[in-house]
PDB file of C-alpha atoms in Angstrom:
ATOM      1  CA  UNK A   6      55.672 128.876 102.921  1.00 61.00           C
ATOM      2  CA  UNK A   7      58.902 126.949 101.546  1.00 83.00           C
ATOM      3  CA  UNK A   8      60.935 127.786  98.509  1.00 87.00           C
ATOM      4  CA  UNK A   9      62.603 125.778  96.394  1.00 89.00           C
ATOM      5  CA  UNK A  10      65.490 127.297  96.004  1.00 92.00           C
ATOM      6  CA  UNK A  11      68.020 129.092  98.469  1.00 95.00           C
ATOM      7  CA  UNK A  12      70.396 132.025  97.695  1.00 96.00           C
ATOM      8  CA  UNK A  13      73.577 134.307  99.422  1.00 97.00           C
ATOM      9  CA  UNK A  14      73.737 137.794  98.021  1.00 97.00           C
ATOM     10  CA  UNK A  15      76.428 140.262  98.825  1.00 97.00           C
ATOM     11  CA  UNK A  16      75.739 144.013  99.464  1.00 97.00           C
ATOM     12  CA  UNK A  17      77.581 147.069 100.256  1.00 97.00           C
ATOM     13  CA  UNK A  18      74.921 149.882 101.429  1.00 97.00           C
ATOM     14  CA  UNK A  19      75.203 153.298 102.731  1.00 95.00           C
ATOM     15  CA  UNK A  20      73.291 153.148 105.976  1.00 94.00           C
ATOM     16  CA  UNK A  21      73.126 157.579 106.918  1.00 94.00           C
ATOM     17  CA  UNK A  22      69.589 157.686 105.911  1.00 93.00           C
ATOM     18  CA  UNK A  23      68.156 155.018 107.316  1.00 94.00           C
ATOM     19  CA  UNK A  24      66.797 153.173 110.534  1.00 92.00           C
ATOM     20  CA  UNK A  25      68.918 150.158 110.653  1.00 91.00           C
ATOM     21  CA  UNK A  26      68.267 147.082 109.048  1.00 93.00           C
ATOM     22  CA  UNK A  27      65.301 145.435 110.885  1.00 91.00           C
ATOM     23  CA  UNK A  28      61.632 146.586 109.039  1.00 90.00           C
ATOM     24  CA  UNK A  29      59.650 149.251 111.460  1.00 90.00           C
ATOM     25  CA  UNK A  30      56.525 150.677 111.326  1.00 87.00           C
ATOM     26  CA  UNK A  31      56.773 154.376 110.125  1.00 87.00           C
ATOM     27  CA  UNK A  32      60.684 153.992 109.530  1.00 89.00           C
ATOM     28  CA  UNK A  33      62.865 153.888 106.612  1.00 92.00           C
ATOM     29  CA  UNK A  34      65.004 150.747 107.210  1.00 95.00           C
ATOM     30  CA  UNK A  35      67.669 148.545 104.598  1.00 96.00           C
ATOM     31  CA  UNK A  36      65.368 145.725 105.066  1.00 96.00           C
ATOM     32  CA  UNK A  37      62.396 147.480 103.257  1.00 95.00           C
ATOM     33  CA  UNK A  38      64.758 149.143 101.087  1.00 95.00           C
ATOM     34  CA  UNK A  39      66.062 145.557  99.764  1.00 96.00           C
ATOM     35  CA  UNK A  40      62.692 143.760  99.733  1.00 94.00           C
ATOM     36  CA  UNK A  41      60.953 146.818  97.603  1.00 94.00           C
ATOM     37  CA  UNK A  42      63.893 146.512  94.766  1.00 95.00           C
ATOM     38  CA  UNK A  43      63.337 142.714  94.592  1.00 95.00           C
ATOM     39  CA  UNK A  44      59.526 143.412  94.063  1.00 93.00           C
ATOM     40  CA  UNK A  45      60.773 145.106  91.089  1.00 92.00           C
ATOM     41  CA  UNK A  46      63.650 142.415  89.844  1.00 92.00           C
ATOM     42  CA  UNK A  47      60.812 139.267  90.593  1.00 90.00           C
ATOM     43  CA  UNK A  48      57.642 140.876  89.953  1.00 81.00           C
ATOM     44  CA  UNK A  49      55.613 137.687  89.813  1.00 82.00           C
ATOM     45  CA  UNK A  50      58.095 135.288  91.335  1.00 84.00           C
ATOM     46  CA  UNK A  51      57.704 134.792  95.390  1.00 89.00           C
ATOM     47  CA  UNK A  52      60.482 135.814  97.493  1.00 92.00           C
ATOM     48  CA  UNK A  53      61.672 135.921 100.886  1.00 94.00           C
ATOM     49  CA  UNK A  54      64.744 137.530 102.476  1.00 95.00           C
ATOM     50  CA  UNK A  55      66.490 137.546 106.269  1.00 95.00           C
ATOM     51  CA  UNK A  56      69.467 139.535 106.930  1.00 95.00           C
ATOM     52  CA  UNK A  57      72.442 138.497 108.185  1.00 95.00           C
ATOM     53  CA  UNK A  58      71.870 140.300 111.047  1.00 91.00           C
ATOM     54  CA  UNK A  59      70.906 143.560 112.739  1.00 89.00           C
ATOM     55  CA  UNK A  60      72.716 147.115 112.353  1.00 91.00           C
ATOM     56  CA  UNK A  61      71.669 150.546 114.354  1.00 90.00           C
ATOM     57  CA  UNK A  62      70.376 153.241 112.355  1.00 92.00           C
ATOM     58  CA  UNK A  63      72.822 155.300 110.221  1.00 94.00           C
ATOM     59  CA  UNK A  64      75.415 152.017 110.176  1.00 95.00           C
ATOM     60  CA  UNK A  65      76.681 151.259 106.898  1.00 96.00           C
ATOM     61  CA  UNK A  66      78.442 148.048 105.451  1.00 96.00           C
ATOM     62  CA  UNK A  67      81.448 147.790 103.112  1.00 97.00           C
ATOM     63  CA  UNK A  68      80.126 143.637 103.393  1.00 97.00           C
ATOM     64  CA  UNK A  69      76.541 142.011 104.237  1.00 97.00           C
ATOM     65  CA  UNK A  70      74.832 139.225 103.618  1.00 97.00           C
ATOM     66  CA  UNK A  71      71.099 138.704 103.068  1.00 96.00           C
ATOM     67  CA  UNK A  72      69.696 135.513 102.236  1.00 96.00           C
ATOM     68  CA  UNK A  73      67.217 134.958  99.666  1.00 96.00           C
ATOM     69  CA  UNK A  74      64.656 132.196  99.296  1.00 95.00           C
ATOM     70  CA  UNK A  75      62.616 131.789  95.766  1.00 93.00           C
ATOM     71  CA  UNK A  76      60.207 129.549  93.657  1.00 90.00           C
ATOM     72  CA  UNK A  77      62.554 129.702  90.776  1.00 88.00           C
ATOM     73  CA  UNK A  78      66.578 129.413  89.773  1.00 91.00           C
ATOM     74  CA  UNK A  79      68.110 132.631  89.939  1.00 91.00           C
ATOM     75  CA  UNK A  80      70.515 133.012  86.833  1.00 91.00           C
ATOM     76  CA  UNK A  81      73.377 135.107  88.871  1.00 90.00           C
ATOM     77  CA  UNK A  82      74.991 137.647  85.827  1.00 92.00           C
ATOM     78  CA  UNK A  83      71.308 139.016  84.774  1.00 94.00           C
ATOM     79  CA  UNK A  84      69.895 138.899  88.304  1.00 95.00           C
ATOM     80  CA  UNK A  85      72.571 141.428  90.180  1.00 97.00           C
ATOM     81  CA  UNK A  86      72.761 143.740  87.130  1.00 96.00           C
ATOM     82  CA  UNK A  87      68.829 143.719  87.736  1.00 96.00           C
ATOM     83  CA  UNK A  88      69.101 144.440  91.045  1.00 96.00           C
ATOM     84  CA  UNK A  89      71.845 147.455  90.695  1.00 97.00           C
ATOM     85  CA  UNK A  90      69.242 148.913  87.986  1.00 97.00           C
ATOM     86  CA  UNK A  91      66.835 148.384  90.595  1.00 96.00           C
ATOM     87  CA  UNK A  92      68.531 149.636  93.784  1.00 96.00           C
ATOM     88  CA  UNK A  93      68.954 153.624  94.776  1.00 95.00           C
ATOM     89  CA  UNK A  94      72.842 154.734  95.022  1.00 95.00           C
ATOM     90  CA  UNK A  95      72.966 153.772  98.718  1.00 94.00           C
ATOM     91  CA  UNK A  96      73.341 150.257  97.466  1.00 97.00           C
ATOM     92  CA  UNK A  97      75.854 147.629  95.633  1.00 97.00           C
ATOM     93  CA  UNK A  98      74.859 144.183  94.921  1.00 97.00           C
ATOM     94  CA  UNK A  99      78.151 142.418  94.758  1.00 97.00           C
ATOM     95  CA  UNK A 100      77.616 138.862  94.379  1.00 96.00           C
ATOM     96  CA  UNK A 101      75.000 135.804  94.304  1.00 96.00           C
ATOM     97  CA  UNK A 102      75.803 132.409  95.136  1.00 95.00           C
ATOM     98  CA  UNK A 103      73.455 129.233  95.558  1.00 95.00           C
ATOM     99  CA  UNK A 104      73.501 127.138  99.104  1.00 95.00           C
ATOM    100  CA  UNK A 105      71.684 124.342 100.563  1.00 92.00           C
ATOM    101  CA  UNK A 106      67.879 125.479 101.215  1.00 86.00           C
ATOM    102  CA  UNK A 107      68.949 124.156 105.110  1.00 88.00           C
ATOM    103  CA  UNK A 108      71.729 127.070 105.155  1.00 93.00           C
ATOM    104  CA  UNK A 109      70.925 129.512 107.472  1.00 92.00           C
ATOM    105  CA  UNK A 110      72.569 132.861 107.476  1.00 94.00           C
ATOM    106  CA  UNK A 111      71.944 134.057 110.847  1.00 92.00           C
ATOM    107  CA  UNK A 112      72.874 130.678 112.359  1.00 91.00           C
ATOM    108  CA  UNK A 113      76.261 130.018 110.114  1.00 92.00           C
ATOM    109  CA  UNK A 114      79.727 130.292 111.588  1.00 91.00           C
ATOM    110  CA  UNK A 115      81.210 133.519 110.644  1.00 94.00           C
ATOM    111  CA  UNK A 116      83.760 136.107 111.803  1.00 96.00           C
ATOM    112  CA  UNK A 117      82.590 139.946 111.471  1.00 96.00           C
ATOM    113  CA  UNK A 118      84.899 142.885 111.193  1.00 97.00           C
ATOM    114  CA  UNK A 119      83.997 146.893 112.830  1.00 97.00           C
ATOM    115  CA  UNK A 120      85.026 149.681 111.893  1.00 98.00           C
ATOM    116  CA  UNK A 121      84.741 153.005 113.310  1.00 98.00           C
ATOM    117  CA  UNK A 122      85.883 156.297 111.996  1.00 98.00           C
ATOM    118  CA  UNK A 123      86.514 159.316 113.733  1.00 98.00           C
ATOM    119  CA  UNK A 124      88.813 162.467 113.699  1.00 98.00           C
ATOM    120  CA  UNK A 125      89.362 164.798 116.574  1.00 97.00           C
ATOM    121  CA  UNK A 126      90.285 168.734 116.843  1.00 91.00           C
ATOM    122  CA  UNK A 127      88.419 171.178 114.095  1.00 87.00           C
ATOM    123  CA  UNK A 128      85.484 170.267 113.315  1.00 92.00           C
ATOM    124  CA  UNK A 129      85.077 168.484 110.005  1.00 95.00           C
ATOM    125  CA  UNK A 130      83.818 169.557 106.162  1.00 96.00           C
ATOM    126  CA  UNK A 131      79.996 168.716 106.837  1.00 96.00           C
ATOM    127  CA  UNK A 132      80.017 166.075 103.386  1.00 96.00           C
ATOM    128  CA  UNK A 133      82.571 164.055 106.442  1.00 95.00           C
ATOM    129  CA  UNK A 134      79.058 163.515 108.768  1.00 94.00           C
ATOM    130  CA  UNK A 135      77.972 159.776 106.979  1.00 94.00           C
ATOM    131  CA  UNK A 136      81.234 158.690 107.929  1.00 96.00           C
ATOM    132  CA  UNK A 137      83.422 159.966 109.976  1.00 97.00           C
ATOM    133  CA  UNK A 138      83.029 161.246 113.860  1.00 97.00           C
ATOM    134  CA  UNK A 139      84.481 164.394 115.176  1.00 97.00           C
ATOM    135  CA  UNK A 140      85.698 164.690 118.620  1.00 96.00           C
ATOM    136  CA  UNK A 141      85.961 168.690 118.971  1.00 92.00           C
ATOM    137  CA  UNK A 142      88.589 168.530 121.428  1.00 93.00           C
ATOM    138  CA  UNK A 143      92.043 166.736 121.648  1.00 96.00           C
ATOM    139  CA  UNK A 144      92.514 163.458 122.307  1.00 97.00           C
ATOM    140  CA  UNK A 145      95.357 161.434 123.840  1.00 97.00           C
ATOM    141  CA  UNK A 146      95.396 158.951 121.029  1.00 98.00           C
ATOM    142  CA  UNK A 147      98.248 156.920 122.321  1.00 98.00           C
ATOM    143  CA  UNK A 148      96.586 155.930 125.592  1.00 98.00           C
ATOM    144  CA  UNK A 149      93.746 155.651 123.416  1.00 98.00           C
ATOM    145  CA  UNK A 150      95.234 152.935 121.807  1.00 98.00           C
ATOM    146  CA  UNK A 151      96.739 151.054 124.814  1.00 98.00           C
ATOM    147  CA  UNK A 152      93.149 150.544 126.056  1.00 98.00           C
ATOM    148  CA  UNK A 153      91.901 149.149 122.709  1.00 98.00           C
ATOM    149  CA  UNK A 154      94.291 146.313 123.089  1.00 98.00           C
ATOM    150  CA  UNK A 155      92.496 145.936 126.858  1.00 97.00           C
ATOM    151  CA  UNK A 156      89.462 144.468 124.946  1.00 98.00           C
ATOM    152  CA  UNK A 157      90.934 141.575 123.344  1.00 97.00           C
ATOM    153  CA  UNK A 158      90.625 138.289 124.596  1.00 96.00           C
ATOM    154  CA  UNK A 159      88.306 136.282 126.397  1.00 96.00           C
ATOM    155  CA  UNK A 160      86.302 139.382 128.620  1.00 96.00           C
ATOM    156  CA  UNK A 161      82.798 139.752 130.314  1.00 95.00           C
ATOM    157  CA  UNK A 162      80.883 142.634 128.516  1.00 95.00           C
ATOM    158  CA  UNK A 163      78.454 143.947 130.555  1.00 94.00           C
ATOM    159  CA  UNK A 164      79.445 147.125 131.161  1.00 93.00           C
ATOM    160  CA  UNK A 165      79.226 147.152 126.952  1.00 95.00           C
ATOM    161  CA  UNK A 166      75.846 146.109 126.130  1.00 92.00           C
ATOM    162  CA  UNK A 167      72.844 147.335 126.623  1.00 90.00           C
ATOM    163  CA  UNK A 168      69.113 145.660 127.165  1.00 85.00           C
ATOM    164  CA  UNK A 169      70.138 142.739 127.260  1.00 87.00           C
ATOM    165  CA  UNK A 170      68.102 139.420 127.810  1.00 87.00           C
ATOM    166  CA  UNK A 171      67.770 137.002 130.514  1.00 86.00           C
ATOM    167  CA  UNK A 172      69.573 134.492 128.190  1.00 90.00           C
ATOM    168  CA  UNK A 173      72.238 137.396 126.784  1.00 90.00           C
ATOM    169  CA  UNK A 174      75.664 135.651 127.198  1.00 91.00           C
ATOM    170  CA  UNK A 175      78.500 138.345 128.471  1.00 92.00           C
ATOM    171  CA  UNK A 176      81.818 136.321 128.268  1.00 94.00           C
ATOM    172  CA  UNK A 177      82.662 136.948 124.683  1.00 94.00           C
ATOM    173  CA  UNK A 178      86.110 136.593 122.757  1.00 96.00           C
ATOM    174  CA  UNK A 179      87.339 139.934 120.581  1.00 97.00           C
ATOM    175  CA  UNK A 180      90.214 138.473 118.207  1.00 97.00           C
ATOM    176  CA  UNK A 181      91.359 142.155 117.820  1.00 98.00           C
ATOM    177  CA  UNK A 182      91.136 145.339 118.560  1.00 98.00           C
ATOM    178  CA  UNK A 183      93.087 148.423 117.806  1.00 98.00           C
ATOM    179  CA  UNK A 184      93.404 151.954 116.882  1.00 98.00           C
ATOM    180  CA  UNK A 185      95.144 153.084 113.170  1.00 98.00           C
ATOM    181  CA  UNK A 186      95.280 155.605 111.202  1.00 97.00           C
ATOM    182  CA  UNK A 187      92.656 155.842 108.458  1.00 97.00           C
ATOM    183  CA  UNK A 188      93.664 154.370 105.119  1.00 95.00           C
ATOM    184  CA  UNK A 189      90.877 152.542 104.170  1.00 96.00           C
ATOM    185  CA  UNK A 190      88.560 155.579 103.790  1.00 95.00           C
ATOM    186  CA  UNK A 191      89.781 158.549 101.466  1.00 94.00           C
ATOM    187  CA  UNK A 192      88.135 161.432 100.074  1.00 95.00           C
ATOM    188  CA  UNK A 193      88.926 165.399  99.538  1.00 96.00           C
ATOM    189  CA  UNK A 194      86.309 166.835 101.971  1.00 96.00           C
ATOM    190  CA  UNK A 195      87.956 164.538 104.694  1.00 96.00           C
ATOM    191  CA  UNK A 196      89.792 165.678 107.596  1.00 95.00           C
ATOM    192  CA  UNK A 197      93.561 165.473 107.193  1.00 93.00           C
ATOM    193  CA  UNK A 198      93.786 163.061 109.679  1.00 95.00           C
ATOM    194  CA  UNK A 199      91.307 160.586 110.822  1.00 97.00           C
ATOM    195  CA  UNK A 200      91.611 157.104 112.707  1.00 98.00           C
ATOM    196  CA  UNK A 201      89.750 153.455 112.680  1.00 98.00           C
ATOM    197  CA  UNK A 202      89.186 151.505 115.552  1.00 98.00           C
ATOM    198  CA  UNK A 203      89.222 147.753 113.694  1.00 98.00           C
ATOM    199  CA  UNK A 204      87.415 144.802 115.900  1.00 98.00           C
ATOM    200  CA  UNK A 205      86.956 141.273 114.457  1.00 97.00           C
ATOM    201  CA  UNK A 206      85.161 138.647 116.500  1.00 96.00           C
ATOM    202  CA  UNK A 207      82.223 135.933 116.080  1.00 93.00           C
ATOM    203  CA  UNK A 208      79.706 137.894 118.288  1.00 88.00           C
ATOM    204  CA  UNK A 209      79.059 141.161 119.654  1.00 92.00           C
ATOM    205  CA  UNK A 210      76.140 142.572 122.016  1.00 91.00           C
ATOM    206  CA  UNK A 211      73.639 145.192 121.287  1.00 90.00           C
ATOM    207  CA  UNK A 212      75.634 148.733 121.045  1.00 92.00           C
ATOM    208  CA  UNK A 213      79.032 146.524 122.539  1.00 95.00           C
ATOM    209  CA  UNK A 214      81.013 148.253 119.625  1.00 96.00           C
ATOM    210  CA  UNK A 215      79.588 152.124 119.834  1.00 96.00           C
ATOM    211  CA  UNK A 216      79.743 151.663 123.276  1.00 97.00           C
ATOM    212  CA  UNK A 217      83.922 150.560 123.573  1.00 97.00           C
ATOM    213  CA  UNK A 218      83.847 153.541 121.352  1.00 98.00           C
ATOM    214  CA  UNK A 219      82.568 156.234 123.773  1.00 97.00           C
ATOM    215  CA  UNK A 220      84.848 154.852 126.479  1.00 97.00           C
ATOM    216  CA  UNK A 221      87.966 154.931 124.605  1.00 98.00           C
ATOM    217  CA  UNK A 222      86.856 158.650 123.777  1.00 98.00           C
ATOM    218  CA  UNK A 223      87.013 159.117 127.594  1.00 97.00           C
ATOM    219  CA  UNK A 224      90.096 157.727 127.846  1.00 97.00           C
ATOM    220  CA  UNK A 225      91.539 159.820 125.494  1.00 97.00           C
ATOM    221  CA  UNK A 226      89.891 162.839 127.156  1.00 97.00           C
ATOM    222  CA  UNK A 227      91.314 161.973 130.480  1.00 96.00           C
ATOM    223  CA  UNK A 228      87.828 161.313 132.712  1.00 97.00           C
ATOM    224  CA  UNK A 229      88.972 157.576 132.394  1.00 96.00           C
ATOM    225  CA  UNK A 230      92.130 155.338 132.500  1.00 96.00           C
ATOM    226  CA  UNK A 231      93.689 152.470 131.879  1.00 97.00           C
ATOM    227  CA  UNK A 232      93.124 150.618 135.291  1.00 97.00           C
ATOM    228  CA  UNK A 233      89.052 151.325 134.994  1.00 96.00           C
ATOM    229  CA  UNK A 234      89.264 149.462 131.442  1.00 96.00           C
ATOM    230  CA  UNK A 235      90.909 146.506 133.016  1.00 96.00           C
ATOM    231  CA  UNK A 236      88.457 146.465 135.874  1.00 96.00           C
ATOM    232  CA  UNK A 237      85.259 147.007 133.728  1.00 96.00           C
ATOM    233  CA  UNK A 238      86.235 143.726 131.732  1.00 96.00           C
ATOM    234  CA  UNK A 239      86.787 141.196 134.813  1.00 95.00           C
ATOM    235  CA  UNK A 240      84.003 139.225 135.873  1.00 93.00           C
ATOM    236  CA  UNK A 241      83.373 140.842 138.995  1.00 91.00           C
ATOM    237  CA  UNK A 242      82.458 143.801 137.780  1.00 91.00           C
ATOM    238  CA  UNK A 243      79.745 146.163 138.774  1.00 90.00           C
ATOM    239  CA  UNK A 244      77.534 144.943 135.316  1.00 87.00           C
ATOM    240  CA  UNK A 245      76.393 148.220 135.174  1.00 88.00           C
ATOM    241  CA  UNK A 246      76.711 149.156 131.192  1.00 87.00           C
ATOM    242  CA  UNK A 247      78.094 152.399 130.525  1.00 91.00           C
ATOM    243  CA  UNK A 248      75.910 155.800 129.584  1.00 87.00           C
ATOM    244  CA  UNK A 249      77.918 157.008 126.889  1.00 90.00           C
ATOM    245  CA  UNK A 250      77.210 155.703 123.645  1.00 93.00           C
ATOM    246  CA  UNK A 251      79.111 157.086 120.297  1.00 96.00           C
ATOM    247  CA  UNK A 252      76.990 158.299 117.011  1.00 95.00           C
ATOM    248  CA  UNK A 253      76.417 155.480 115.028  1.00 94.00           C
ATOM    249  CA  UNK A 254      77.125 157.350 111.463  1.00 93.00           C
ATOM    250  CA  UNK A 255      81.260 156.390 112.139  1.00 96.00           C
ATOM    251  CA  UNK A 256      80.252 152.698 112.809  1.00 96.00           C
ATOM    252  CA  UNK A 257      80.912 150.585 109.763  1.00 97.00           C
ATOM    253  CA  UNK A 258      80.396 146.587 108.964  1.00 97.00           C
ATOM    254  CA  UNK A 259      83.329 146.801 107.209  1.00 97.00           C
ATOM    255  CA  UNK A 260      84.290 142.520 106.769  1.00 97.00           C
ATOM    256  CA  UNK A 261      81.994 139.276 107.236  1.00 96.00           C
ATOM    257  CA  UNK A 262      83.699 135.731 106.762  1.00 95.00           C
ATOM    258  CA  UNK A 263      81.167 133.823 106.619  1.00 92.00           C
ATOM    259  CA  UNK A 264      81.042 130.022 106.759  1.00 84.00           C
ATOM    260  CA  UNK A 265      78.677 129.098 103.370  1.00 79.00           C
TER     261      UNK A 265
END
């Protein structure tokens, strides 16, 4: 069926209850989360949404875009405070903003920003679990750090993805990477300290992000160093993707530029 008319709408969502973005059968997922509010905003208008990608279950997103297709113009002020009346408190509508019905948001040039969030030592104040991981014991956080600035660049990823496809393409650019201290995310039930690893680039594989994650745990845990980073990033690696794979709760969308 084609629409007339083609939207952009901005959300922020709380992903800890729910399976990820992309609908399942017998799942609680954003997608169906999204659609069933519109049903509610429309009623009889026809609709049609895609996501502006995929996220693992328990992700959330400080930024995402969904695009919406509709019979009818959209008047932007009375439509999002519709949909916030609509929505449950795990989700923000932000913004809405008209493009060309041949815009496609999966398909459109854009930059996306990770974060992940995790503390390490005592174990946190339970209200910490949708956001933040604890690492029970210590952590060598500087050499954690060295190896995040391993990953940027122009590196093959296979040791970072997993089940991938016969066309999956491996040599990807990260325009940063690095660990910080937390000050983006505050709140009195939070650990005193806590930490972000931030990664911006175009593209990333399935679990690439969670997955850097686990190994830079091990690094800071001393069962891997600086030379195996380096060596599971050059071509001629073994392309065997590693095991560990960190919670998803700490992994945030935090930033999308996207090119509308």
């Amino acid at each position: 069926m084609k629409y007339s008319f083609s939207y952009i709408v901005k959300l922020q969502f709380l992903g800890f209850r729910f399976s990820g973005w992309q609908k399942q059968t017998n799942a609680k997922t954003l997608h169906d989360m999204v659609d069933k509010t519109l049903s509610f905003v429309f009623e009889d208008v026809h609709y049609k949404t895609i996501g502006v990608g995929r996220t693992d279950a328990k992700v959330s997103a400080n930024t995402y875009y969904i695009q919406l297709f509709t019979d009818e113009i959209v008047e932007e002020e009375s439509f999002i405070a519709s949909l916030n009346a609509n929505f449950s408190p795990d989700f923000r509508a932000i913004s809405i903003q008209k493009v060309d019905r041949g815009f496609n948001v999966i398909n459109a040039p854009k930059v996306k920003e990770y974060h992940y969030y995790f503390s390490f030592g005592g174990k946190n104040h339970p209200f910490s679990a949708p956001f933040i991981v604890n690492i029970d014991e210590s952590l060598d956080l500087q050499t954690m750090q060295q190896a995040a600035k391993m990953f940027e660049g122009e590196h093959y990823f296979h040791k970072y993805c997993t089940k991938p496809s016969d066309k999956t393409i491996f040599k990807r650019i990260i325009n940063s990477c690095e660990i910080v201290e937390n000050d983006v995310l505050k709140a009195n039930f939070f650990p005193e300290e806590s930490y972000i690893l931030k990664v911006r680039g175009k593209g990333f594989l399935r679990y690439q992000i969670r997955l850097m994650m686990a190994t830079l745990f091990e690094v800071g845990k001393g069962n891997l160093d600086l030379q195996f980073i380096e060596s599971s990033l050059n071509e001629d690696n073994d392309r065997m993707y590693m095991r560990n794979n960190a919670p998803s709760s700490g992994l945030q969308l935090y930033d999308i530029e996207l090119d509308v």
